[in-house]
Tab-separated table of C-alpha atoms in Angstrom:
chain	number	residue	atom	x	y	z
A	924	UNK	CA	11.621	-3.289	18.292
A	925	UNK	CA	8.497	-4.088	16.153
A	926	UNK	CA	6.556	-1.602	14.012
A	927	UNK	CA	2.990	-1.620	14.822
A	928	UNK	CA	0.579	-3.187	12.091
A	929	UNK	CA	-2.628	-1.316	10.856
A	930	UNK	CA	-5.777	-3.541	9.989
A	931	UNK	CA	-7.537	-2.056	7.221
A	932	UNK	CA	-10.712	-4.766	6.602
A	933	UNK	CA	-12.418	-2.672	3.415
A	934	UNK	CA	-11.226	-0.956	0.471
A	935	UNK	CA	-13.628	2.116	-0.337
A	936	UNK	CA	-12.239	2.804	-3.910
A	937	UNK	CA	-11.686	0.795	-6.444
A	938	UNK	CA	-8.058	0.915	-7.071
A	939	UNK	CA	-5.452	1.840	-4.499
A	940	UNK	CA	-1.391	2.846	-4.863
A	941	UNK	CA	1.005	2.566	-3.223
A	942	UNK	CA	4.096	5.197	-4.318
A	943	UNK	CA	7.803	5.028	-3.298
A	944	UNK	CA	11.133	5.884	-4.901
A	945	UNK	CA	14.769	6.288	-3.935
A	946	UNK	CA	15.401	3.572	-1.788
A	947	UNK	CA	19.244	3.727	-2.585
A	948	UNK	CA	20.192	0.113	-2.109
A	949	UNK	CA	23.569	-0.254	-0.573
A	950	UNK	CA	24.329	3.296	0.240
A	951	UNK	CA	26.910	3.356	2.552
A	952	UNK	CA	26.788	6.819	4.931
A	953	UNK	CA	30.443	8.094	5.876
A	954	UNK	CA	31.230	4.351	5.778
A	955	UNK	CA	28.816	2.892	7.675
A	956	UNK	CA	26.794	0.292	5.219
A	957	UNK	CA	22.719	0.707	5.750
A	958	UNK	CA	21.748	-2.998	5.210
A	959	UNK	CA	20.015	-3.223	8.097
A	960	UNK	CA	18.453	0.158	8.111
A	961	UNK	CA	16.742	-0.620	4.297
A	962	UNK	CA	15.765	-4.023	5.585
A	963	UNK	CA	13.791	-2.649	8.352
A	964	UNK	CA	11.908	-0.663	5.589
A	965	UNK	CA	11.369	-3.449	3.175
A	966	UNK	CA	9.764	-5.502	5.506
A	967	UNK	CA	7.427	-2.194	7.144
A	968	UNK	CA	6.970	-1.866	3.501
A	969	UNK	CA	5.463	-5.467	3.268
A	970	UNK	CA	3.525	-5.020	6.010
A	971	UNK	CA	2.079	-1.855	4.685
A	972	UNK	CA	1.309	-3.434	1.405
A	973	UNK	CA	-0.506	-6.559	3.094
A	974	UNK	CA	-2.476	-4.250	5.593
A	975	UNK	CA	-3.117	-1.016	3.083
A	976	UNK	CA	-4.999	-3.852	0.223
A	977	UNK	CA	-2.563	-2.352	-2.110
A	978	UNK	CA	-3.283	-2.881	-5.603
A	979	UNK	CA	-0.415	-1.375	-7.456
A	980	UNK	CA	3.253	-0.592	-5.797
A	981	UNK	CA	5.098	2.463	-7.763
A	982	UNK	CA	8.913	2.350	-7.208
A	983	UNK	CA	10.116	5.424	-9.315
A	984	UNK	CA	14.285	5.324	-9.709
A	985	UNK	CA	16.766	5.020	-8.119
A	986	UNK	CA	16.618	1.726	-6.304
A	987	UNK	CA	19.847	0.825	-5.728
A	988	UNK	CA	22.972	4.088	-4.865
A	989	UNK	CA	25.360	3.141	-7.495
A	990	UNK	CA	25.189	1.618	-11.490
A	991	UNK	CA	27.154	-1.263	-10.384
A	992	UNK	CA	25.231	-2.422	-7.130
A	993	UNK	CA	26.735	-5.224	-5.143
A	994	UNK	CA	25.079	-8.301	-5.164
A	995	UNK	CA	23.888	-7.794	-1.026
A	996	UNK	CA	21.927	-5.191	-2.863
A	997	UNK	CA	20.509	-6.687	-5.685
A	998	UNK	CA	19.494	-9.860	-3.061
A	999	UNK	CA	17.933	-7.386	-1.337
A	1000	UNK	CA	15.160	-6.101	-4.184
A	1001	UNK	CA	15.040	-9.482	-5.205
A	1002	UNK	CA	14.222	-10.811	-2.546
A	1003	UNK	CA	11.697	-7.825	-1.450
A	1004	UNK	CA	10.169	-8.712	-4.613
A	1005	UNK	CA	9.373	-12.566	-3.968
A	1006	UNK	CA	7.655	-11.490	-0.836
A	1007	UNK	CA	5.446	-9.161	-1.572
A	1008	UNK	CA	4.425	-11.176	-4.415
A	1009	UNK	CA	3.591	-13.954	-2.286
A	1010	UNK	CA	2.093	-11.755	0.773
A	1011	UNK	CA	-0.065	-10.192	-2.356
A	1012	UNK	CA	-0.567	-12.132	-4.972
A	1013	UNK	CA	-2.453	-9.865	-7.258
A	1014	UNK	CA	-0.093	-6.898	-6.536
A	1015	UNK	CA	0.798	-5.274	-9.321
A	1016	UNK	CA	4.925	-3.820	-8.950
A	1017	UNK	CA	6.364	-1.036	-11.985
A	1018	UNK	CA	9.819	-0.250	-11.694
A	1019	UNK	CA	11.438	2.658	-13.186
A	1020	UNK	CA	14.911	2.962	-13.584
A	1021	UNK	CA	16.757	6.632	-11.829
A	1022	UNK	CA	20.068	8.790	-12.693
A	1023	UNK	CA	21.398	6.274	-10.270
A	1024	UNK	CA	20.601	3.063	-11.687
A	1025	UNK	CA	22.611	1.274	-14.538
A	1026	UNK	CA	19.133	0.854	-16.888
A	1027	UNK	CA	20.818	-2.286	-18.529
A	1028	UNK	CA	21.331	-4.060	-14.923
A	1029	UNK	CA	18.054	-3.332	-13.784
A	1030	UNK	CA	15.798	-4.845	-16.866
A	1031	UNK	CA	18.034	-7.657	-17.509
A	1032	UNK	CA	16.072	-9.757	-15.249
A	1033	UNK	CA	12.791	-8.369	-16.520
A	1034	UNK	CA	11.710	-11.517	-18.735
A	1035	UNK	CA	11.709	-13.291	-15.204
A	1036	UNK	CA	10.284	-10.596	-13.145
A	1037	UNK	CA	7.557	-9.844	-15.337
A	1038	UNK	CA	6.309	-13.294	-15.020
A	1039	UNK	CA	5.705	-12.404	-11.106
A	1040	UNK	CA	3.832	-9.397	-11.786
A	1041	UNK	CA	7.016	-7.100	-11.697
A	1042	UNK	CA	7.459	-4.448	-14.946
A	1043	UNK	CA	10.656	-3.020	-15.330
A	1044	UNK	CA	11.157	-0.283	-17.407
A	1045	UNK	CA	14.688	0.465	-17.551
A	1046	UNK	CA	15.749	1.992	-21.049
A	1047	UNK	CA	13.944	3.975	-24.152
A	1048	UNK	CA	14.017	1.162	-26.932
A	1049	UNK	CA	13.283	2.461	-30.867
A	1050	UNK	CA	12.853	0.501	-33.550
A	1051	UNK	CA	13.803	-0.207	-36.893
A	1052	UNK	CA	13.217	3.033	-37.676
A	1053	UNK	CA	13.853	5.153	-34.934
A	1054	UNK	CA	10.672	5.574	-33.296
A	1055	UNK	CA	10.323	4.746	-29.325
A	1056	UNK	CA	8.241	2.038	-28.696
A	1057	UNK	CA	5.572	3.520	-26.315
A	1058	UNK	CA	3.867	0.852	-26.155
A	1059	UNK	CA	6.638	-0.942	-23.841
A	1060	UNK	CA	5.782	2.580	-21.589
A	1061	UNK	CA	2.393	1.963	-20.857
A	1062	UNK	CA	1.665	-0.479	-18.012
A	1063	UNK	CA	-2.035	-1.639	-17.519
A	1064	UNK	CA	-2.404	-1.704	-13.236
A	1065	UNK	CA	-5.441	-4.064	-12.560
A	1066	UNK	CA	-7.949	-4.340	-9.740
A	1067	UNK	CA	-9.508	-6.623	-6.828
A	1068	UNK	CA	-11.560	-7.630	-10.291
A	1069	UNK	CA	-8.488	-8.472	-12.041
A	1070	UNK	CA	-10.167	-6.021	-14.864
A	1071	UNK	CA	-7.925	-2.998	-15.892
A	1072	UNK	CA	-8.378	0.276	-13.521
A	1073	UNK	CA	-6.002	2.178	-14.688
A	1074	UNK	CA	-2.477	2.933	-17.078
A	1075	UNK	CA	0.735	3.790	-15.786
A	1076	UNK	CA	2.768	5.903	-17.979
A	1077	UNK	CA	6.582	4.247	-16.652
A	1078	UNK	CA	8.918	6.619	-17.930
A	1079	UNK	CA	12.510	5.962	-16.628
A	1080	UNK	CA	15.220	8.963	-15.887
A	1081	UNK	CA	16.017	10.188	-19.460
A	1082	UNK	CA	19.043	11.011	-21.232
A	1083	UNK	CA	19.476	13.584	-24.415
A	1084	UNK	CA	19.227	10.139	-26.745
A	1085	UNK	CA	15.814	8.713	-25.341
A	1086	UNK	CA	13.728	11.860	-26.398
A	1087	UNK	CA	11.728	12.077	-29.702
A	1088	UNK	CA	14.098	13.755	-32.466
A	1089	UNK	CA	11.988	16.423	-33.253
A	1090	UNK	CA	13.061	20.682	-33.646
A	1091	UNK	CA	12.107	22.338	-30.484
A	1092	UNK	CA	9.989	25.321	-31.100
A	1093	UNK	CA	11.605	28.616	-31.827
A	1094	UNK	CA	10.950	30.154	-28.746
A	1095	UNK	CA	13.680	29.563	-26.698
A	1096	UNK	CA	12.342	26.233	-25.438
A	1097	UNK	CA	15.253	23.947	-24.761
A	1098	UNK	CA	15.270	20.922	-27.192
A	1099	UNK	CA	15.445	18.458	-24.078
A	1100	UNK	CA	12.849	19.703	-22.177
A	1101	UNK	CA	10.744	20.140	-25.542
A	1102	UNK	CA	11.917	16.136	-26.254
A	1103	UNK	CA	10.741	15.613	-22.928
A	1104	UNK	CA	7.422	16.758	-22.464
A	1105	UNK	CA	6.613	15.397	-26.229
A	1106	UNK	CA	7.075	11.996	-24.571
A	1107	UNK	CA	5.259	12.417	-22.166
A	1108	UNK	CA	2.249	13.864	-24.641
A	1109	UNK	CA	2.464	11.354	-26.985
A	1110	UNK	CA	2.340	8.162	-24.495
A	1111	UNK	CA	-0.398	9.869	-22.747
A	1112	UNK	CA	-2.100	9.956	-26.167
A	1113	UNK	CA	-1.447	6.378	-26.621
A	1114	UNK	CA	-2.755	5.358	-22.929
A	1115	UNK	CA	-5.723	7.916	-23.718
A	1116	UNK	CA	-6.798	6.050	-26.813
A	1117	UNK	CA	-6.941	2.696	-24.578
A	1118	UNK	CA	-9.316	4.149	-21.806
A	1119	UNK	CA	-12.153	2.549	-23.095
A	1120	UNK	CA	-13.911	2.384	-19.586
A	1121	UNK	CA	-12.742	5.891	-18.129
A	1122	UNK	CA	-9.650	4.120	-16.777
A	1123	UNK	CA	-7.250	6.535	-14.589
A	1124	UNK	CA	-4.158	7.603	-16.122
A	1125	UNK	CA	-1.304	7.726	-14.069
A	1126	UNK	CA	2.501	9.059	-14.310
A	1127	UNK	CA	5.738	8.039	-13.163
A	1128	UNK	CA	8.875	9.898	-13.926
A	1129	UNK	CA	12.458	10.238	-12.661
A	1130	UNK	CA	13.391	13.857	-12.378
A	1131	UNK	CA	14.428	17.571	-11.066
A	1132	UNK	CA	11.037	19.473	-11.705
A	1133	UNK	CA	11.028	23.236	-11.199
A	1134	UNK	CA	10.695	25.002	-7.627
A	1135	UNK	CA	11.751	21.237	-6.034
A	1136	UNK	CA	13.922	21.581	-2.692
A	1137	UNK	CA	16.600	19.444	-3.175
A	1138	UNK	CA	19.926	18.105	-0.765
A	1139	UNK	CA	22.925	18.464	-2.088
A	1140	UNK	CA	24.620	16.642	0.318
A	1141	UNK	CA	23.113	13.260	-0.762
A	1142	UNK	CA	21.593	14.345	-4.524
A	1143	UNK	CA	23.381	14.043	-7.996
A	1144	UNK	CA	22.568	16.797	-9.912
A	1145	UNK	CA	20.707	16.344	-13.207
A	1146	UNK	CA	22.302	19.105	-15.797
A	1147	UNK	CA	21.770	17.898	-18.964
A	1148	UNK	CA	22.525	20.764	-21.800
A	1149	UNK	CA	22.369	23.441	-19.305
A	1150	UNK	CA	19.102	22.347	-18.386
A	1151	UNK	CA	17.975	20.844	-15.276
A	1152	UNK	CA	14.394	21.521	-13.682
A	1153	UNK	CA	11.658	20.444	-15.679
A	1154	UNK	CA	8.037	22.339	-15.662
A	1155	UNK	CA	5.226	20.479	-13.835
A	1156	UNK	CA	3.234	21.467	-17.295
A	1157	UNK	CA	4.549	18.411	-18.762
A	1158	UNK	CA	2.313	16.255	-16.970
A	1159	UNK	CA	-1.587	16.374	-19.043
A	1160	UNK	CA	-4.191	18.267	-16.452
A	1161	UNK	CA	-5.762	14.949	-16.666
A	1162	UNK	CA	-3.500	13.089	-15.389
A	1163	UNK	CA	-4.707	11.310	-12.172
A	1164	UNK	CA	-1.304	11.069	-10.272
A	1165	UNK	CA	2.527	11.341	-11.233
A	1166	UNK	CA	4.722	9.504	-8.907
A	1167	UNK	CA	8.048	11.514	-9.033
A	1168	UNK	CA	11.503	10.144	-7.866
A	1169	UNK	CA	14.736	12.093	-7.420
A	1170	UNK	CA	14.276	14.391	-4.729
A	1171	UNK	CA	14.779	13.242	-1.145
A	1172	UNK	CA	12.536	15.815	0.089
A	1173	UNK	CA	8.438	14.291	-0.038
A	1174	UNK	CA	6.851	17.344	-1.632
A	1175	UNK	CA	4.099	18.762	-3.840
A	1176	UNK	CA	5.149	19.699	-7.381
A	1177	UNK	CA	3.547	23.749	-8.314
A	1178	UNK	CA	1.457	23.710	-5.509
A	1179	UNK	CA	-0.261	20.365	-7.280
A	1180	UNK	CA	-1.553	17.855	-4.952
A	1181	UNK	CA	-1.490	15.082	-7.164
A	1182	UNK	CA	1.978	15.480	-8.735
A	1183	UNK	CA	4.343	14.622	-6.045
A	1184	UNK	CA	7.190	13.174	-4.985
A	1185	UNK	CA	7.621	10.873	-2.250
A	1186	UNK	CA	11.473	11.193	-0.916
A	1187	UNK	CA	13.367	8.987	0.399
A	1188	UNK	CA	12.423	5.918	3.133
A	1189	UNK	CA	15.279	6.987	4.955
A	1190	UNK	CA	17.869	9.872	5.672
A	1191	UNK	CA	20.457	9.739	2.842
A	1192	UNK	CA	22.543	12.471	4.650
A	1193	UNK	CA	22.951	14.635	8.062
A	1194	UNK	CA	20.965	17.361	5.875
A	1195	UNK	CA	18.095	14.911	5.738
A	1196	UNK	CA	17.531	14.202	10.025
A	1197	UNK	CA	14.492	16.450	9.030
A	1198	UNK	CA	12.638	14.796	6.434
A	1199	UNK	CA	9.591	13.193	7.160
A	1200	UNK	CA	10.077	9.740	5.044
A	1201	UNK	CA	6.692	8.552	3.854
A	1202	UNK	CA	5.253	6.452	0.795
A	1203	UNK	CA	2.324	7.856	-0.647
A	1204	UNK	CA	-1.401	5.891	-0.686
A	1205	UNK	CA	-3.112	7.083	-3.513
A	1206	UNK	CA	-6.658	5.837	-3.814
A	1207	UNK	CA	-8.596	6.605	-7.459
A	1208	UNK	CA	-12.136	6.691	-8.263
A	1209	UNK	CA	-13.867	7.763	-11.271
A	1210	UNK	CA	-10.392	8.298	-13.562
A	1211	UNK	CA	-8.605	10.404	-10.498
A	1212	UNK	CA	-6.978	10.271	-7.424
A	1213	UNK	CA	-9.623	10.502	-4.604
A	1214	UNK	CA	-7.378	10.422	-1.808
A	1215	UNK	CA	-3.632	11.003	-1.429
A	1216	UNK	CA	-2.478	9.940	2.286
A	1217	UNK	CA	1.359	10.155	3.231
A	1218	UNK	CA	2.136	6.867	5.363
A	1219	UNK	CA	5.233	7.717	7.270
A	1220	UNK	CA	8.169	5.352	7.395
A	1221	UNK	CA	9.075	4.458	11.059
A	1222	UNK	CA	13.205	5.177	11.475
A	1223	UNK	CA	15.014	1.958	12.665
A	1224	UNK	CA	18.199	3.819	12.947
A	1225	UNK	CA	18.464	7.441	14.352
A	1226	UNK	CA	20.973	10.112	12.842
A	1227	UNK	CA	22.940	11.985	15.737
């Protein structure tokens, strides 16, 4: 069987995304190893790239199942990632590193990738004296025009260590959710400061926010300090889009139609024969999204 091709011959806006996350690379469901099934969605993914006129891909976490993937796996993004490099050449790829991925693994090859229009962003790096680097956070996404359109703020899953060390509020705040959303604040600052040209800002995080349904068949929890769900406030109102991974489940975040998260391309578990797998176009104009379209994922393999 062959998925059916869409021919899209103009672009109306003048940047377009496309957003996916949890792919889950080498999963193996009650034994049975999903090779096949993922490489049926790579290549619709390809496809939808070449016949969408994507400008940007957003993969955010959890790309392969495991820290340790096995090298079918890892051939497998690798591969995915030549192609659509040389189906669209000016395609601009940002990888973000989930509770699932080993962050060391996945930027290791990041010197090479980044030479193919891949960024990797895989750990929190400080410097000599503590501070994060934000700069290595902010990715600049380009258009047709090969001029900037917009800066993607590619923060990976992250742990107690990778926050700003600063005193939460005495409120009862949590100092990891506090840590958090100052991260978040000040590398939106920083990618504020460089929209010269009324750029769109956009968001990509790895994460449990608050109110998200979740399947705990297939879904490692995030409890970190007795804290799991993070508020949607952590994201600036003018934010264009955040691209959330974790959940399995494509959903809006608080009711927020540009804060979302995309699922998974395919059912991780019998709880998930439900799910509607889609990736997520989202077109900008003017500094914000325009248009967010769900494209759903055909299923190459049904769950009985």
């Amino acid at each position: 069987m062959r998925y059916s091709k869409r021919l899209i011959f103009t672009q109306a806006y003048p940047m377009r995304l496309l957003h996916t996350s949890d792919w889950h690379l080498g999963q193996a469901l009650h034994n049975y190893e999903r090779s096949y099934e993922h490489q049926r969605f790579l290549d619709w993914l390809l496809d939808t790239i070449v016949a969408e006129q994507a400008d940007a891909l957003l993969i955010a976490g959890d790309i392969f199942d495991t820290a340790n993937p096995s090298a079918g796996a890892q051939k497998q993004l690798y591969r995915f990632l030549r192609e659509a490099r040389e189906r669209a050449p000016q395609l601009d790829i940002v990888v973000i590193a989930g509770n699932h991925d080993s962050p060391g693994r996945l930027e290791a090859p990041a010197p090479l990738l980044e030479a193919h229009g891949t960024s990797v962003i895989g750990n929190i790096i400080r410097n000599a004296d503590g501070a994060i680097e934000l700069e290595r956070l902010l990715v600049p996404l380009r258009g047709k025009d090969g001029a900037i359109a917009a800066w993607c703020l590619a923060v990976p899953f992250l742990r107690p260590g990778d926050v700003p060390r600063a005193e939460a509020p005495e409120d009862g705040v949590d100092p990891y959710l506090h840590g958090i959303g100052l991260l978040y604040e000040q590398a939106f600052a920083l990618a504020r400061a460089k929209c010269a040209n009324g750029e769109a800002i956009v968001a990509m995080g790895h994460c449990h926010m608050v109110n998200g349904e979740s399947s705990n068949d297939s879904e490692r929890r995030i409890v970190i300090g007795g804290t799991e769900a993070l508020p949607a406030g952590i994201f600036d109102p003018a934010i264009a889009y955040a691209a959330l991974g974790h959940l399995h489940l494509a959903q809006r975040v608080g009711q927020k139609e540009h804060v979302r998260y995309c699922g998974s391309p395919l059912p991780l578990s019998f709880a998930e024969t439900g799910y509607k797998h889609q990736v997520v176009r989202v077109d900008l104009a003017g500094g914000k999204a325009a248009a967010i379209t769900p494209l759903m994922v055909p299923r190459a393999v049904q769950l009985l």
